CSV table of C-alpha atoms in Angstrom, one decimal:
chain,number,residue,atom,x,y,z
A,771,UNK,CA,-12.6,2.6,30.6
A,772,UNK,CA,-10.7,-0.4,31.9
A,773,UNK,CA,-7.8,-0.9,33.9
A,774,UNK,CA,-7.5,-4.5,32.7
A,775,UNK,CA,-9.3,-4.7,29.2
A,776,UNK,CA,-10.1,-2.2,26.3
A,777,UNK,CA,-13.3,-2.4,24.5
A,778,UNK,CA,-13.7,-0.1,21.0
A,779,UNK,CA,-16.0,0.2,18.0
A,780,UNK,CA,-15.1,0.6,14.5
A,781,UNK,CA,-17.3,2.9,12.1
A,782,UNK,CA,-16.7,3.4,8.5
A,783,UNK,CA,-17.1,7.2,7.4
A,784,UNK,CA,-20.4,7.7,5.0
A,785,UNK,CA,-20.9,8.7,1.5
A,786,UNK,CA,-24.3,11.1,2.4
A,787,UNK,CA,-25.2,13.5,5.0
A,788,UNK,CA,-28.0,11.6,6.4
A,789,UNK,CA,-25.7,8.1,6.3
A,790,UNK,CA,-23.3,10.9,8.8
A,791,UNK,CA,-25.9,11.7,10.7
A,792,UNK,CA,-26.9,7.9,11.7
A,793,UNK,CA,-23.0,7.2,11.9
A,794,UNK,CA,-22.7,10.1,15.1
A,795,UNK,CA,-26.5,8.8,16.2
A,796,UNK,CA,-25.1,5.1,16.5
A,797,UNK,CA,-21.7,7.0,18.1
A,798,UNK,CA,-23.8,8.6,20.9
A,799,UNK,CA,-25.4,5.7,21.8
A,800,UNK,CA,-22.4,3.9,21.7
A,801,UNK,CA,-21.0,6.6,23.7
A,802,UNK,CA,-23.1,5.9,26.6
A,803,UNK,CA,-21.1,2.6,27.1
A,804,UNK,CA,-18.1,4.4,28.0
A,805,UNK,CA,-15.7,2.4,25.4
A,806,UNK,CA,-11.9,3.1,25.1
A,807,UNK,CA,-11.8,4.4,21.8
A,808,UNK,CA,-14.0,4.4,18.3
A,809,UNK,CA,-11.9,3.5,15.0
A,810,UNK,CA,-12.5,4.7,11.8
A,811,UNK,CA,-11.7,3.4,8.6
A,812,UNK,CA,-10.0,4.7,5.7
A,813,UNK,CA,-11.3,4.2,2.0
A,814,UNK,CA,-8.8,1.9,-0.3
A,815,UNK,CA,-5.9,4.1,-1.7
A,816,UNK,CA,-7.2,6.9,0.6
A,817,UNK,CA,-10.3,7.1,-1.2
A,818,UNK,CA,-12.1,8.5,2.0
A,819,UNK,CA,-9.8,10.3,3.5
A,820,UNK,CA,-11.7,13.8,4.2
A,821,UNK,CA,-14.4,11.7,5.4
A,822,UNK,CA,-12.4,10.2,8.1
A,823,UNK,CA,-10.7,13.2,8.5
A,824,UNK,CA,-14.0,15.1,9.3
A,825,UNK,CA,-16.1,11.7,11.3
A,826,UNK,CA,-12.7,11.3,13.4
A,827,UNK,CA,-12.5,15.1,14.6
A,828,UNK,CA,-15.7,15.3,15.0
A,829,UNK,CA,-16.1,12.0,17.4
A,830,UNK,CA,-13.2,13.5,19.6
A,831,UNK,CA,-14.7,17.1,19.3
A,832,UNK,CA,-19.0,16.3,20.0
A,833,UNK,CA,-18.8,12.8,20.8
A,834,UNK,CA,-16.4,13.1,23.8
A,835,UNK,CA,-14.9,9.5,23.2
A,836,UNK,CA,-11.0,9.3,21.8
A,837,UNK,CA,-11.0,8.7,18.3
A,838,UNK,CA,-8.4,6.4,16.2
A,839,UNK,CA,-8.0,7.3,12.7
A,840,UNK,CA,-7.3,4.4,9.9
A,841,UNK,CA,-3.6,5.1,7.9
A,842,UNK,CA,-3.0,3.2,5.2
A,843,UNK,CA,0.0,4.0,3.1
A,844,UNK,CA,-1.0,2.8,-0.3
A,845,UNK,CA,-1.4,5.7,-2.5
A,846,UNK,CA,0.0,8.0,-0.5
A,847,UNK,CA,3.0,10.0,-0.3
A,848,UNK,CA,5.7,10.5,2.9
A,849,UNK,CA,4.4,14.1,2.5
A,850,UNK,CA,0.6,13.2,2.4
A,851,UNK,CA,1.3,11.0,5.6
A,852,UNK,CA,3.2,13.8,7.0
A,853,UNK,CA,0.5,16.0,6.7
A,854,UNK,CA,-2.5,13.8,8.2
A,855,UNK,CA,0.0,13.0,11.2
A,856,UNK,CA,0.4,17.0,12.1
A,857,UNK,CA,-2.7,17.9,11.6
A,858,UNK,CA,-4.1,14.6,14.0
A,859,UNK,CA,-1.7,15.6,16.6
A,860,UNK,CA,-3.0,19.3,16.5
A,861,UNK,CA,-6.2,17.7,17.0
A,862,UNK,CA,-5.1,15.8,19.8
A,863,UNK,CA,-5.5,12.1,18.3
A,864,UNK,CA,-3.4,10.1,20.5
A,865,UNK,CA,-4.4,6.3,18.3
A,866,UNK,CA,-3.6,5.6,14.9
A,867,UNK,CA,-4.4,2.4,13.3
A,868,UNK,CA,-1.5,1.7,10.9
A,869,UNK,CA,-2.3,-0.5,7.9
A,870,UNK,CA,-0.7,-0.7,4.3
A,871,UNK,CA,-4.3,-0.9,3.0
A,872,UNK,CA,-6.3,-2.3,0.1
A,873,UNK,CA,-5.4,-0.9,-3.5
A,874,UNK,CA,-8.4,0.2,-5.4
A,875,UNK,CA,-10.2,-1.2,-8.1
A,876,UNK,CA,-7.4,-0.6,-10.9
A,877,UNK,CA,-4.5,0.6,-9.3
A,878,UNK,CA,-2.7,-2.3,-10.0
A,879,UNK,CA,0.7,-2.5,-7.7
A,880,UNK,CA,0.9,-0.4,-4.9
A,881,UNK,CA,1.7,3.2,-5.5
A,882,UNK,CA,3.0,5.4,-2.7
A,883,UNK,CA,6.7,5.9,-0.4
A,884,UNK,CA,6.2,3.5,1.6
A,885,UNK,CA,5.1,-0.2,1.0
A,886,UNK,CA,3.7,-2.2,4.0
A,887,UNK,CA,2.5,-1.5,7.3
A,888,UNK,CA,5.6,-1.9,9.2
A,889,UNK,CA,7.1,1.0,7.3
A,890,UNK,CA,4.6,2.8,8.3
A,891,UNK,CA,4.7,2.2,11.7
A,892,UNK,CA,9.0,2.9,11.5
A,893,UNK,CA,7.2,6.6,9.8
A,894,UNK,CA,5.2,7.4,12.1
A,895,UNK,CA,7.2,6.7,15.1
A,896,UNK,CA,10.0,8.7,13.0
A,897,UNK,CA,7.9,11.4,12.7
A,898,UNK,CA,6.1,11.8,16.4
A,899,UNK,CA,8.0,9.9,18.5
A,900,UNK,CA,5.8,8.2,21.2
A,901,UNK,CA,2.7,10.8,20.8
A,902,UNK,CA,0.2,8.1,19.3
A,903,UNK,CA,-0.7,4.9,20.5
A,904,UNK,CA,-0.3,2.3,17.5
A,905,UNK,CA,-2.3,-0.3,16.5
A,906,UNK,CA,-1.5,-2.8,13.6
A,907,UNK,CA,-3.5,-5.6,12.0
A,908,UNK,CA,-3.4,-8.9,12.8
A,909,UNK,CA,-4.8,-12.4,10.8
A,910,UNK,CA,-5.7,-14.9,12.8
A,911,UNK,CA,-6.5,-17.1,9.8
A,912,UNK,CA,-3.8,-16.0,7.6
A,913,UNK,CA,-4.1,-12.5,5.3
A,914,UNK,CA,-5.6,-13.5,2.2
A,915,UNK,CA,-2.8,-12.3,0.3
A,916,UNK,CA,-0.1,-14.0,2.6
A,917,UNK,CA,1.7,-16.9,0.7
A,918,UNK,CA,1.9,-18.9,4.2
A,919,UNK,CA,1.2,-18.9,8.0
A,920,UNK,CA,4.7,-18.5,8.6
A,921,UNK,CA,5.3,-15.5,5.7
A,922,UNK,CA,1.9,-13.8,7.7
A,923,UNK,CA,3.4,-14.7,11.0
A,924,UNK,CA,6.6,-13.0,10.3
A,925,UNK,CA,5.1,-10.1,8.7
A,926,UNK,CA,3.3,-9.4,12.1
A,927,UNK,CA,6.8,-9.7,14.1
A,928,UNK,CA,7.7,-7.1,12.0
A,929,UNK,CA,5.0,-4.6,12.5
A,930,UNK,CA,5.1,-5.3,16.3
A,931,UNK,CA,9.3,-4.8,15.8
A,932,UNK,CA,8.7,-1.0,14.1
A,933,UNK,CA,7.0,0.0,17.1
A,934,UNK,CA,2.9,-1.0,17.2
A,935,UNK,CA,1.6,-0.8,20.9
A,936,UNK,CA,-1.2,-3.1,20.3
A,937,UNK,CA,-2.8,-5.2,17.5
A,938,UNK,CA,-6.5,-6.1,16.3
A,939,UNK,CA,-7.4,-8.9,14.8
A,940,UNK,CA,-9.3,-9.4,11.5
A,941,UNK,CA,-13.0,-10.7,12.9
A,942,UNK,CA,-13.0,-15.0,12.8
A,943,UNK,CA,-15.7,-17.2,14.2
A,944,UNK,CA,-13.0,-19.7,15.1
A,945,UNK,CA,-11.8,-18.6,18.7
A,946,UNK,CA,-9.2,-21.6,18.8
A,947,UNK,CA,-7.5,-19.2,15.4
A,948,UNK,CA,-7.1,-16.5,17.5
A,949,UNK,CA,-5.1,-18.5,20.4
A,950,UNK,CA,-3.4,-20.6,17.9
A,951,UNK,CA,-2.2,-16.9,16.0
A,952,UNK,CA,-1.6,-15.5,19.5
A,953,UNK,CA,0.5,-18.5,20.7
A,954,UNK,CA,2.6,-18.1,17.7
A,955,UNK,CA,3.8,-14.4,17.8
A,956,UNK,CA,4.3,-14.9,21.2
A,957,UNK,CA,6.9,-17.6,20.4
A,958,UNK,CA,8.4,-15.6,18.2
A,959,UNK,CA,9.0,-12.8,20.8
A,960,UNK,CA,6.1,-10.2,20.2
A,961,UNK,CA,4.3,-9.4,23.4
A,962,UNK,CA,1.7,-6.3,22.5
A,963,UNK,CA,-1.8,-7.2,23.5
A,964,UNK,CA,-3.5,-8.5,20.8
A,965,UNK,CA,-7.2,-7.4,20.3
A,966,UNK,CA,-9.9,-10.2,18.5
A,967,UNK,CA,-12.1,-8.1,16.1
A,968,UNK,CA,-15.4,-8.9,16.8
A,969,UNK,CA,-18.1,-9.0,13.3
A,970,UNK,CA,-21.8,-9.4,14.5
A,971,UNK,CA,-23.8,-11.5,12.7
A,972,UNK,CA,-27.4,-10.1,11.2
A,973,UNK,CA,-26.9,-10.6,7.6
A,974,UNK,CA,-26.0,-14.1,6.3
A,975,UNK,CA,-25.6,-12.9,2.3
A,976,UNK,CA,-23.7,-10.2,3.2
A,977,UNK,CA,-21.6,-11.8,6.2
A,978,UNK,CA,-20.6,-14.6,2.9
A,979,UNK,CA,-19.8,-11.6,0.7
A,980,UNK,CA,-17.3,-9.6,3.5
A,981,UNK,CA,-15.7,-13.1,4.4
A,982,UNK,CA,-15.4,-14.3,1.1
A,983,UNK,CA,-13.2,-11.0,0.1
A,984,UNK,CA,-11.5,-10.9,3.5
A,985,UNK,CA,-10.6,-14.3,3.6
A,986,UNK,CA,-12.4,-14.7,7.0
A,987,UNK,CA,-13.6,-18.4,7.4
A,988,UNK,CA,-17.4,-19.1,8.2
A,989,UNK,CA,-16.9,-22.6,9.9
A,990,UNK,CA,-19.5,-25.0,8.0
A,991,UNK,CA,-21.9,-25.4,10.8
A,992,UNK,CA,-22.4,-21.6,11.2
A,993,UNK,CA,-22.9,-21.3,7.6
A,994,UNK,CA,-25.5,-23.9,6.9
A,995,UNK,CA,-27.9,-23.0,10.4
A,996,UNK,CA,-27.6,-19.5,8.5
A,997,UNK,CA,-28.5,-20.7,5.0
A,998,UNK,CA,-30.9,-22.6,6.7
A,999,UNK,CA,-33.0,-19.8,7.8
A,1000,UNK,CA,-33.3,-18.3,5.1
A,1001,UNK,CA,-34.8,-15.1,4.5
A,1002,UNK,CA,-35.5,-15.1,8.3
A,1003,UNK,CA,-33.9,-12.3,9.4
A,1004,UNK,CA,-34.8,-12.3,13.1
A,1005,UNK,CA,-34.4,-15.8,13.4
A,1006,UNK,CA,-30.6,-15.0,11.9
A,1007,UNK,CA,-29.7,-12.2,14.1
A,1008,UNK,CA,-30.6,-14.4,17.9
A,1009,UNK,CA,-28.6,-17.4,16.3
A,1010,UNK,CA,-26.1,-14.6,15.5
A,1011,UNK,CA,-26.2,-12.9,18.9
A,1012,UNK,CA,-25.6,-16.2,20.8
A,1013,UNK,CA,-23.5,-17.8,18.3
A,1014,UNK,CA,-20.8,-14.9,18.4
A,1015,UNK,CA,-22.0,-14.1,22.3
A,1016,UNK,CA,-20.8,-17.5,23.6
A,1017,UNK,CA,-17.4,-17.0,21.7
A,1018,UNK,CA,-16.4,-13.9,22.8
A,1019,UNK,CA,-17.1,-15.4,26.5
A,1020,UNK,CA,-14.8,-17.6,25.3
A,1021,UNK,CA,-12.3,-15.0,24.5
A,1022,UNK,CA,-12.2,-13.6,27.6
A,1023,UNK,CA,-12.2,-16.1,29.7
A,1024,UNK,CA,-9.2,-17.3,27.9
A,1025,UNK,CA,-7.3,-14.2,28.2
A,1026,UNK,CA,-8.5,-11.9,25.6
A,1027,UNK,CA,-7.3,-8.1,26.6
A,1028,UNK,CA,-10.9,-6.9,25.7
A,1029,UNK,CA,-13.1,-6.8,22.0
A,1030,UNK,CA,-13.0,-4.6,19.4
A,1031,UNK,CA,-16.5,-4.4,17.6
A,1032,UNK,CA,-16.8,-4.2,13.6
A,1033,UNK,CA,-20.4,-2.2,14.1
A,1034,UNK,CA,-21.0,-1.2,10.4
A,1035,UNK,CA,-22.8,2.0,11.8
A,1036,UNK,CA,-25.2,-0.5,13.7
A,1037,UNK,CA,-25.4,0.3,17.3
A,1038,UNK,CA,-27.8,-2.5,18.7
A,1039,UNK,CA,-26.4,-5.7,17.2
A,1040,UNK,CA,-22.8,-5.0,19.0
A,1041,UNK,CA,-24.8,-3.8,22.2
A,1042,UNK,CA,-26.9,-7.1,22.3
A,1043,UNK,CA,-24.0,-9.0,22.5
A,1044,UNK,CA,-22.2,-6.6,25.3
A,1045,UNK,CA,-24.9,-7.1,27.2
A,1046,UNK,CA,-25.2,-10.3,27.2
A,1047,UNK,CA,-21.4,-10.6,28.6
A,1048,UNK,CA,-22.3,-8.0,31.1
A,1049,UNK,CA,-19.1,-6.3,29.6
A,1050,UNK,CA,-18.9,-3.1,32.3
A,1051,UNK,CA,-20.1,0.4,31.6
């Protein structure tokens, strides 16, 4: 869509036919925006992976807009991975996003060939040369299970080292975190363009819950104009809306290479704020 900067939304495949059916809605609308790409997640330990399968073909089939399959490597085998890759390409996927990925409830340690992200990347690229696009996480505020800044930092070098063609962030409401992370790799020699995630805000009990387990910080004053509202959910989504409007302004203007918007299957919360930046269609 743009020469300059990429704008995507991320949708999480459904458990029901009629939660599909509002996931491709919300995609169609969407659609009409003319994004880059639409991301899709992957369940932990592959728990969703026919779902993703089936939402990512059919976005690239119906929808008409390039679709980027999550890849986690907890959980699965070299084979497993092998497979999802050929059939992808046969598809003609051309993004992956490349994570370890969460273990689930009661796995205990990770299970599967290959152990963290980077060796996935080193797989992939193994595998299918230069045929997909990679993207790779990235922390602005430090993954939650990282010992240290410096132990996440490093990480990151390595995933960008194995091959990764971009990055995007875990979503923050701090946009000094995501130039202080980007500053960082950069000094350390990593150059990809490095996407911020962008979360809209609607729900503050739910927003707490997400953060809380992803290790994303609500700053204080944020969190206590949302307490403060209540059960006032309009009054929540416009302080949303400007709140996370002004800071992806700020983004950009600072040299962000474009947003990639966590929608939760919600069309009109991650359009408000598009609009507002009179982001180009």
């Amino acid at each position: 869509m743009s020469q300059d900067r990429r704008y995507s939304f991320e949708f999480f495949p459904t458990k029901t036919d009629a939660g599909h059916e509002k996931l491709m809605n919300t995609a169609r609308q969407l659609a009409t925006y003319n994004p880059d790409f639409f991301s899709c997640t992957y369940g932990a330990g592959g728990s969703t992976r026919d779902r993703t399968i089936n939402t990512v073909l059919q976005l690239e089939s119906e929808v008409k807009v390039p679709a980027a399959p999550h890849l986690s490597c907890v959980g699965d085998s070299k084979a497993d991975l092998r497979g999802l890759l050929t059939q992808y390409k046969a598809a003609g996927i051309k993004r992956i996003v490349a994570l370890r990925g969460d273990l689930p409830s009661g796995m205990g340690m990770a299970s599967g060939e290959l152990r963290y992200a980077n060796d996935l990347v080193s797989f992939i690229r193994e595998e299918t040369a230069d045929h997909f696009h990679i993207e790779v996480a990235a922390y602005p505020e430090m993954h939650p299970q990282a010992r240290n800044f410096e132990d996440d930092i490093n990480n990151f070098v390595r995933k960008a080292h194995a091959g990764a063609d971009s990055a995007i962030t875990q979503y923050f409401f701090n946009a000094d975190s995501y130039f202080r992370f980007v500053e960082r790799v950069r000094a350390a020699g990593v150059t990809i363009p490095i996407v911020p995630g962008i979360m809209p805000i609607t729900n503050y009990s739910k927003l707490a819950r997400f953060s809380d387990a992803c290790g994303a910080e609500i700053p204080r004053w944020i969190r206590k104009q949302l307490e403060a509202y209540g059960d006032d959910i309009q009054s929540i989504q416009a302080f949303g809306e400007q709140v996370i409007s002004e800071m992806c302004e700020r983004l950009l203007v600072g040299g962000a290479p474009g947003l990639h918007f966590y929608t939760l299957n919600q069309a009109e919360p991650s359009l408000a704020i598009w609009n507002n930046l009179k982001l180009p269609r």
